[in-house]
Short mmCIF file of C-alpha atoms and ligand atoms in Angstrom, two decimals:
data_model
loop_
_atom_site.label_atom_id
_atom_site.label_comp_id
_atom_site.label_asym_id
_atom_site.label_seq_id
_atom_site.Cartn_x
_atom_site.Cartn_y
_atom_site.Cartn_z
CA MET A 17 -18.82 18.17 0.83
CA SER A 18 -21.30 15.89 -0.90
CA GLU A 19 -23.16 13.28 1.16
CA ASN A 20 -22.17 10.83 -1.53
CA THR A 21 -18.45 11.18 -0.86
CA LYS A 22 -16.91 7.73 -0.70
CA THR A 23 -14.47 6.87 2.06
CA ALA A 24 -11.04 5.33 1.54
CA ILE A 25 -8.48 3.95 3.98
CA VAL A 26 -4.79 4.16 3.09
CA THR A 27 -2.43 2.12 5.29
CA GLY A 28 1.10 3.39 5.78
CA GLY A 29 -0.33 6.83 4.95
CA ALA A 30 1.97 8.87 7.18
CA ARG A 31 4.70 9.15 4.59
CA GLY A 32 6.17 7.98 1.29
CA ILE A 33 3.85 6.34 -1.23
CA GLY A 34 0.94 6.11 1.23
CA ALA A 35 0.94 9.88 1.88
CA ALA A 36 0.93 10.62 -1.87
CA VAL A 37 -1.89 8.13 -2.42
CA ALA A 38 -3.96 9.62 0.42
CA LYS A 39 -3.54 13.13 -1.00
CA ARG A 40 -4.41 12.02 -4.53
CA LEU A 41 -7.56 10.18 -3.42
CA ALA A 42 -8.65 13.27 -1.46
CA GLU A 43 -8.09 15.41 -4.57
CA ASP A 44 -10.28 12.96 -6.47
CA GLY A 45 -13.11 13.49 -3.97
CA PHE A 46 -12.67 10.65 -1.47
CA ALA A 47 -12.76 11.17 2.29
CA VAL A 48 -9.58 9.51 3.54
CA GLY A 49 -8.72 7.60 6.70
CA VAL A 50 -4.95 7.96 6.90
CA LEU A 51 -3.76 4.93 8.87
CA ASP A 52 -0.31 4.23 10.22
CA ILE A 53 1.31 2.38 13.09
CA ASP A 54 1.96 5.76 14.72
CA GLU A 55 -1.28 7.75 14.53
CA VAL A 56 0.47 11.02 15.42
CA ALA A 57 2.68 10.65 12.34
CA CYS A 58 -0.45 10.78 10.12
CA ALA A 59 -1.20 14.37 11.16
CA ASN A 60 0.98 15.88 8.46
CA THR A 61 -0.81 14.06 5.62
CA VAL A 62 -4.22 14.88 7.12
CA GLU A 63 -3.34 18.57 7.52
CA GLN A 64 -2.23 18.77 3.88
CA ILE A 65 -5.50 17.18 2.74
CA ARG A 66 -7.60 19.53 4.88
CA ALA A 67 -5.62 22.58 3.74
CA ALA A 68 -6.47 21.62 0.14
CA GLY A 69 -10.19 21.43 1.05
CA GLY A 70 -10.47 17.66 1.50
CA ARG A 71 -11.76 15.48 4.35
CA ALA A 72 -9.45 13.18 6.29
CA ILE A 73 -8.83 11.74 9.74
CA THR A 74 -5.86 10.04 11.35
CA LEU A 75 -6.14 6.37 12.30
CA GLY A 76 -3.64 4.38 14.35
CA ALA A 77 -3.12 0.64 13.98
CA ASP A 78 -0.44 -1.94 13.51
CA VAL A 79 -1.87 -3.67 10.44
CA SER A 80 -0.63 -7.04 11.70
CA ASN A 81 -2.67 -6.71 14.92
CA GLU A 82 -6.21 -8.02 14.48
CA GLU A 83 -7.77 -6.08 17.35
CA GLN A 84 -6.18 -2.75 16.36
CA VAL A 85 -7.23 -3.24 12.74
CA GLU A 86 -10.87 -3.98 13.67
CA GLU A 87 -10.98 -0.94 15.96
CA ALA A 88 -9.44 1.44 13.39
CA VAL A 89 -11.84 0.33 10.65
CA ALA A 90 -14.82 0.69 13.00
CA ARG A 91 -13.65 4.18 13.99
CA CYS A 92 -13.27 5.18 10.35
CA ALA A 93 -16.83 4.00 9.64
CA ARG A 94 -18.15 5.97 12.64
CA GLU A 95 -16.21 9.19 12.17
CA LEU A 96 -15.73 9.48 8.40
CA GLY A 97 -17.97 6.97 6.62
CA ALA A 98 -18.01 3.30 5.69
CA PRO A 99 -14.71 2.53 3.96
CA VAL A 100 -15.31 1.27 0.42
CA VAL A 101 -11.79 1.84 -0.90
CA LEU A 102 -8.81 0.16 0.74
CA ILE A 103 -5.18 0.70 -0.15
CA ASN A 104 -3.00 -1.94 1.52
CA ASN A 105 0.28 -0.07 1.40
CA ALA A 106 1.93 -0.29 4.85
CA GLY A 107 5.22 -2.11 4.76
CA ILE A 108 8.76 -2.58 5.99
CA ILE A 109 11.94 -4.23 4.79
CA ARG A 110 14.27 -6.48 6.78
CA ASP A 111 16.72 -7.53 4.07
CA ASN A 112 19.34 -10.23 4.49
CA PRO A 113 20.77 -13.04 2.40
CA LEU A 114 18.97 -16.29 3.13
CA PHE A 115 21.79 -17.80 5.20
CA LYS A 116 21.76 -14.79 7.54
CA MET A 117 18.02 -14.17 7.64
CA SER A 118 16.53 -14.68 11.10
CA THR A 119 13.15 -16.27 11.68
CA GLN A 120 12.12 -12.98 13.26
CA GLU A 121 13.01 -11.01 10.08
CA TRP A 122 11.03 -13.50 8.00
CA ASP A 123 7.99 -13.43 10.32
CA LEU A 124 7.91 -9.64 10.71
CA VAL A 125 7.94 -8.93 6.97
CA LEU A 126 5.37 -11.62 6.15
CA SER A 127 3.21 -10.53 9.02
CA ILE A 128 3.07 -6.82 8.14
CA HIS A 129 2.75 -7.13 4.35
CA LEU A 130 0.75 -10.30 3.93
CA LYS A 131 -1.18 -10.88 7.15
CA GLY A 132 -1.68 -7.10 7.43
CA SER A 133 -3.29 -6.96 3.97
CA PHE A 134 -5.51 -9.93 4.91
CA LEU A 135 -6.62 -8.43 8.24
CA MET A 136 -7.36 -5.01 6.75
CA THR A 137 -9.25 -6.48 3.80
CA ARG A 138 -11.31 -8.80 5.98
CA ALA A 139 -12.20 -5.88 8.24
CA VAL A 140 -13.42 -3.60 5.42
CA GLN A 141 -15.00 -6.12 3.05
CA SER A 142 -18.45 -6.10 4.68
CA HIS A 143 -18.67 -2.31 4.17
CA MET A 144 -17.92 -2.86 0.48
CA THR A 145 -20.27 -5.79 -0.07
CA LYS A 146 -23.08 -3.96 1.78
CA SER A 147 -22.57 -0.94 -0.49
CA GLY A 148 -22.40 -3.12 -3.61
CA TRP A 149 -19.28 -1.17 -4.56
CA GLY A 150 -15.65 -1.42 -3.49
CA ARG A 151 -12.05 -1.03 -4.59
CA ILE A 152 -9.16 -2.94 -3.03
CA ILE A 153 -5.70 -1.92 -4.19
CA ASN A 154 -2.74 -3.84 -2.83
CA MET A 155 0.90 -2.81 -2.99
CA SER A 156 3.16 -5.50 -4.40
CA SER A 157 6.65 -4.79 -5.82
CA ILE A 158 8.96 -5.70 -8.69
CA SER A 159 10.71 -7.72 -5.95
CA ALA A 160 7.87 -10.27 -6.31
CA LEU A 161 9.85 -11.43 -9.36
CA GLY A 162 12.85 -12.14 -7.10
CA ASN A 163 15.48 -9.87 -5.57
CA LYS A 164 18.76 -10.63 -3.85
CA GLY A 165 18.56 -10.26 -0.06
CA GLN A 166 14.78 -10.07 -0.06
CA SER A 167 13.50 -13.66 0.20
CA ASN A 168 11.06 -12.56 2.93
CA TYR A 169 9.88 -9.41 1.12
CA ALA A 170 9.70 -11.12 -2.31
CA ALA A 171 7.63 -13.96 -0.84
CA ALA A 172 5.26 -11.48 0.80
CA LYS A 173 4.92 -9.36 -2.35
CA ALA A 174 4.30 -12.45 -4.53
CA GLY A 175 1.79 -13.67 -1.94
CA ILE A 176 -0.04 -10.36 -2.18
CA GLN A 177 -0.50 -10.97 -5.92
CA GLY A 178 -2.18 -14.35 -5.34
CA PHE A 179 -4.26 -12.85 -2.52
CA THR A 180 -5.44 -10.07 -4.86
CA LYS A 181 -6.47 -12.43 -7.66
CA THR A 182 -8.48 -14.49 -5.18
CA LEU A 183 -10.22 -11.39 -3.79
CA ALA A 184 -11.13 -10.44 -7.36
CA ILE A 185 -12.80 -13.83 -7.87
CA GLU A 186 -14.60 -13.90 -4.50
CA LEU A 187 -15.81 -10.29 -4.39
CA GLY A 188 -16.47 -9.46 -8.04
CA LYS A 189 -20.17 -10.25 -7.85
CA PHE A 190 -20.56 -7.65 -5.10
CA GLY A 191 -19.25 -4.84 -7.29
CA VAL A 192 -15.83 -4.99 -5.60
CA THR A 193 -12.63 -5.02 -7.67
CA ALA A 194 -9.20 -6.01 -6.36
CA ASN A 195 -6.00 -5.05 -8.12
CA CYS A 196 -2.32 -4.87 -7.38
CA ILE A 197 0.32 -2.28 -8.14
CA ALA A 198 3.91 -3.47 -8.31
CA PRO A 199 6.15 -0.40 -8.02
CA GLY A 200 9.72 -0.22 -9.19
CA TYR A 201 12.21 2.05 -7.42
CA ILE A 202 10.25 4.90 -5.86
CA GLU A 203 12.05 7.67 -3.97
CA THR A 204 11.02 7.24 -0.31
CA ASP A 205 12.68 6.49 3.03
CA MET A 206 12.46 2.79 2.17
CA LEU A 207 14.98 3.25 -0.65
CA VAL A 208 17.34 5.10 1.67
CA GLN A 209 17.29 1.97 3.87
CA THR A 210 17.98 -0.19 0.80
CA ALA A 211 21.05 1.90 -0.12
CA ASP A 212 22.25 1.64 3.50
CA ARG A 213 21.89 -2.12 3.42
CA MET A 214 23.94 -2.26 0.22
CA GLY A 215 26.62 -0.10 1.89
CA ILE A 216 26.49 2.65 -0.75
CA SER A 217 25.39 6.28 -0.67
CA TYR A 218 21.85 7.08 -1.74
CA ASP A 219 23.13 9.12 -4.71
CA GLU A 220 25.22 6.21 -5.98
CA PHE A 221 22.28 3.85 -5.52
CA ALA A 222 19.89 6.21 -7.35
CA SER A 223 22.21 6.69 -10.32
CA LYS A 224 22.54 2.88 -10.71
CA MET A 225 18.76 2.53 -10.60
CA VAL A 226 18.23 5.32 -13.15
CA ALA A 227 20.72 3.62 -15.50
CA GLU A 228 18.65 0.39 -15.28
CA THR A 229 15.29 2.12 -15.82
CA ALA A 230 13.88 2.51 -19.34
CA VAL A 231 12.44 5.98 -18.69
CA ALA A 232 15.80 7.04 -17.16
CA ARG A 233 14.48 8.49 -13.92
CA MET A 234 13.54 7.39 -10.43
CA GLY A 235 9.88 6.83 -9.67
CA GLN A 236 8.06 9.29 -7.42
CA PRO A 237 5.27 8.51 -4.94
CA GLU A 238 2.90 10.48 -7.21
CA ASP A 239 3.56 7.96 -10.05
CA ILE A 240 2.05 5.26 -7.84
CA ALA A 241 -0.77 7.53 -6.66
CA ALA A 242 -1.79 8.05 -10.31
CA ALA A 243 -2.10 4.29 -10.83
CA VAL A 244 -4.13 3.95 -7.62
CA ALA A 245 -6.42 6.74 -8.81
CA PHE A 246 -7.15 4.75 -11.98
CA PHE A 247 -8.07 1.52 -10.15
CA ALA A 248 -10.27 3.50 -7.72
CA ARG A 249 -12.35 5.07 -10.48
CA ASP A 250 -15.98 4.12 -10.92
CA ASP A 251 -15.44 3.34 -14.59
CA ALA A 252 -12.58 0.89 -13.83
CA SER A 253 -15.21 -1.65 -12.71
CA PHE A 254 -14.28 -4.21 -15.41
CA VAL A 255 -10.61 -4.21 -14.40
CA THR A 256 -9.98 -6.69 -11.61
CA GLY A 257 -7.39 -9.24 -10.50
CA GLN A 258 -4.67 -7.35 -12.38
CA ILE A 259 -1.06 -6.69 -11.45
CA LEU A 260 0.15 -3.35 -12.82
CA TYR A 261 3.93 -2.89 -12.80
CA VAL A 262 4.60 0.82 -12.37
CA ALA A 263 8.32 0.69 -12.72
CA GLY A 264 9.44 2.90 -15.59
CA GLY A 265 10.11 -0.11 -17.79
CA PRO A 266 8.79 -3.50 -18.89
CA TYR A 267 8.40 -6.00 -16.04
CA ALA A 268 6.01 -8.87 -15.22
P1 NDP B 13 7.91 3.99 3.72
O1 NDP B 13 8.85 3.22 4.58
O2 NDP B 13 8.30 5.35 3.25
O3 NDP B 13 6.47 4.09 4.41
C1 NDP B 13 5.84 2.96 4.92
C2 NDP B 13 4.85 3.40 5.97
O4 NDP B 13 4.22 2.20 6.51
C3 NDP B 13 5.52 4.10 7.16
O5 NDP B 13 4.80 5.24 7.54
C4 NDP B 13 5.52 3.02 8.23
O6 NDP B 13 5.51 3.51 9.55
C5 NDP B 13 4.21 2.32 7.93
N1 NDP B 13 4.15 1.02 8.59
C6 NDP B 13 5.18 0.12 8.77
N2 NDP B 13 4.75 -0.94 9.47
C7 NDP B 13 3.45 -0.73 9.74
C8 NDP B 13 2.46 -1.47 10.43
N3 NDP B 13 2.74 -2.65 11.00
N4 NDP B 13 1.21 -0.97 10.53
C9 NDP B 13 0.90 0.24 9.99
N5 NDP B 13 1.80 0.99 9.32
C10 NDP B 13 3.05 0.52 9.19
O7 NDP B 13 7.63 3.01 2.48
P2 NDP B 13 7.21 3.32 0.97
O8 NDP B 13 6.28 4.46 0.92
O9 NDP B 13 8.43 3.32 0.15
O10 NDP B 13 6.45 1.97 0.62
C11 NDP B 13 5.04 1.84 0.65
C12 NDP B 13 4.67 0.48 0.07
O11 NDP B 13 5.17 0.37 -1.26
C13 NDP B 13 5.27 -0.69 0.84
O12 NDP B 13 4.33 -1.76 0.85
C14 NDP B 13 6.47 -1.07 0.01
O13 NDP B 13 6.83 -2.40 0.19
C15 NDP B 13 5.95 -0.79 -1.39
N6 NDP B 13 7.00 -0.58 -2.37
C16 NDP B 13 7.90 0.47 -2.25
C17 NDP B 13 8.89 0.64 -3.21
C18 NDP B 13 9.87 1.77 -3.14
O14 NDP B 13 10.78 1.79 -3.99
N7 NDP B 13 9.78 2.71 -2.24
C19 NDP B 13 9.03 -0.29 -4.33
C20 NDP B 13 8.05 -1.34 -4.35
C21 NDP B 13 7.08 -1.47 -3.40
P3 NDP B 13 6.94 3.71 10.33
O15 NDP B 13 7.62 4.78 9.61
O16 NDP B 13 6.54 4.08 11.71
O17 NDP B 13 7.62 2.37 10.21
#
């Protein structure tokens, strides 16, 4: 492995979109810190990366916990290399119509998506500015445009877009870009939970979503990983503060 290998951290990397992103970045030559709330759950992603000849370690942290975030980033820097790519991907849903939504559901979703992205970014930014090179890629959602039952999630995902644009402005002069991906319906465990919440089977849910999608198929985690790979490239250095809707149709 080259000494020049750059290191990336992918939050929520144990499964779903995060696992696909971690594997894609490793294929593209990055060493990857696979971070999740349950460090043991990251082993599968790390094993797959190593089996394919890549470098990766597991990292455990609740992204909304400042101390755990600082410790995980420091460990990544010690054991794998200074992180200069950050994918803020960890997330949860706690859907409910506004009149039923508890303060706890609101706080939890805002805290993991929005505060978590802030804490992770603040913890890695000095590694990026010191290197004079960095890539921050934040996971928003088409729900940022509004979605029934998701006032907490939509607010967090819209907040992430404003956060990203501000990072682009503040960090651009250090060679650091910040961009956002807003996925449409991507087949992961999160969508199974969405179908449950709607009280329909996953198959029924998926066929409705396919009917509403211009390219007439569900998104796959690898579709998002491909967009991440673009933003992480060296020659994407003039692309910053952008929101890319990867949703199989026209959104924005
Ligand atoms: P998954 O639920 O499949 O995976 C999310 C991962 O994040 C899980 O491994 C989860 O761990 C982890 N996680 C949850 N909370 C924390 C935390 N506090 N600290 C660290 N890790 C945590 O989700 P997806 O892969 O579907 O989604 C990934 C991202 O993409 C999310 O930000 C989501 O909002 C966004 N997105 C997804 C879409 C989709 O259709 N799937 C559409 C638009 C956006 P655990 O399993 O232990 O909870």
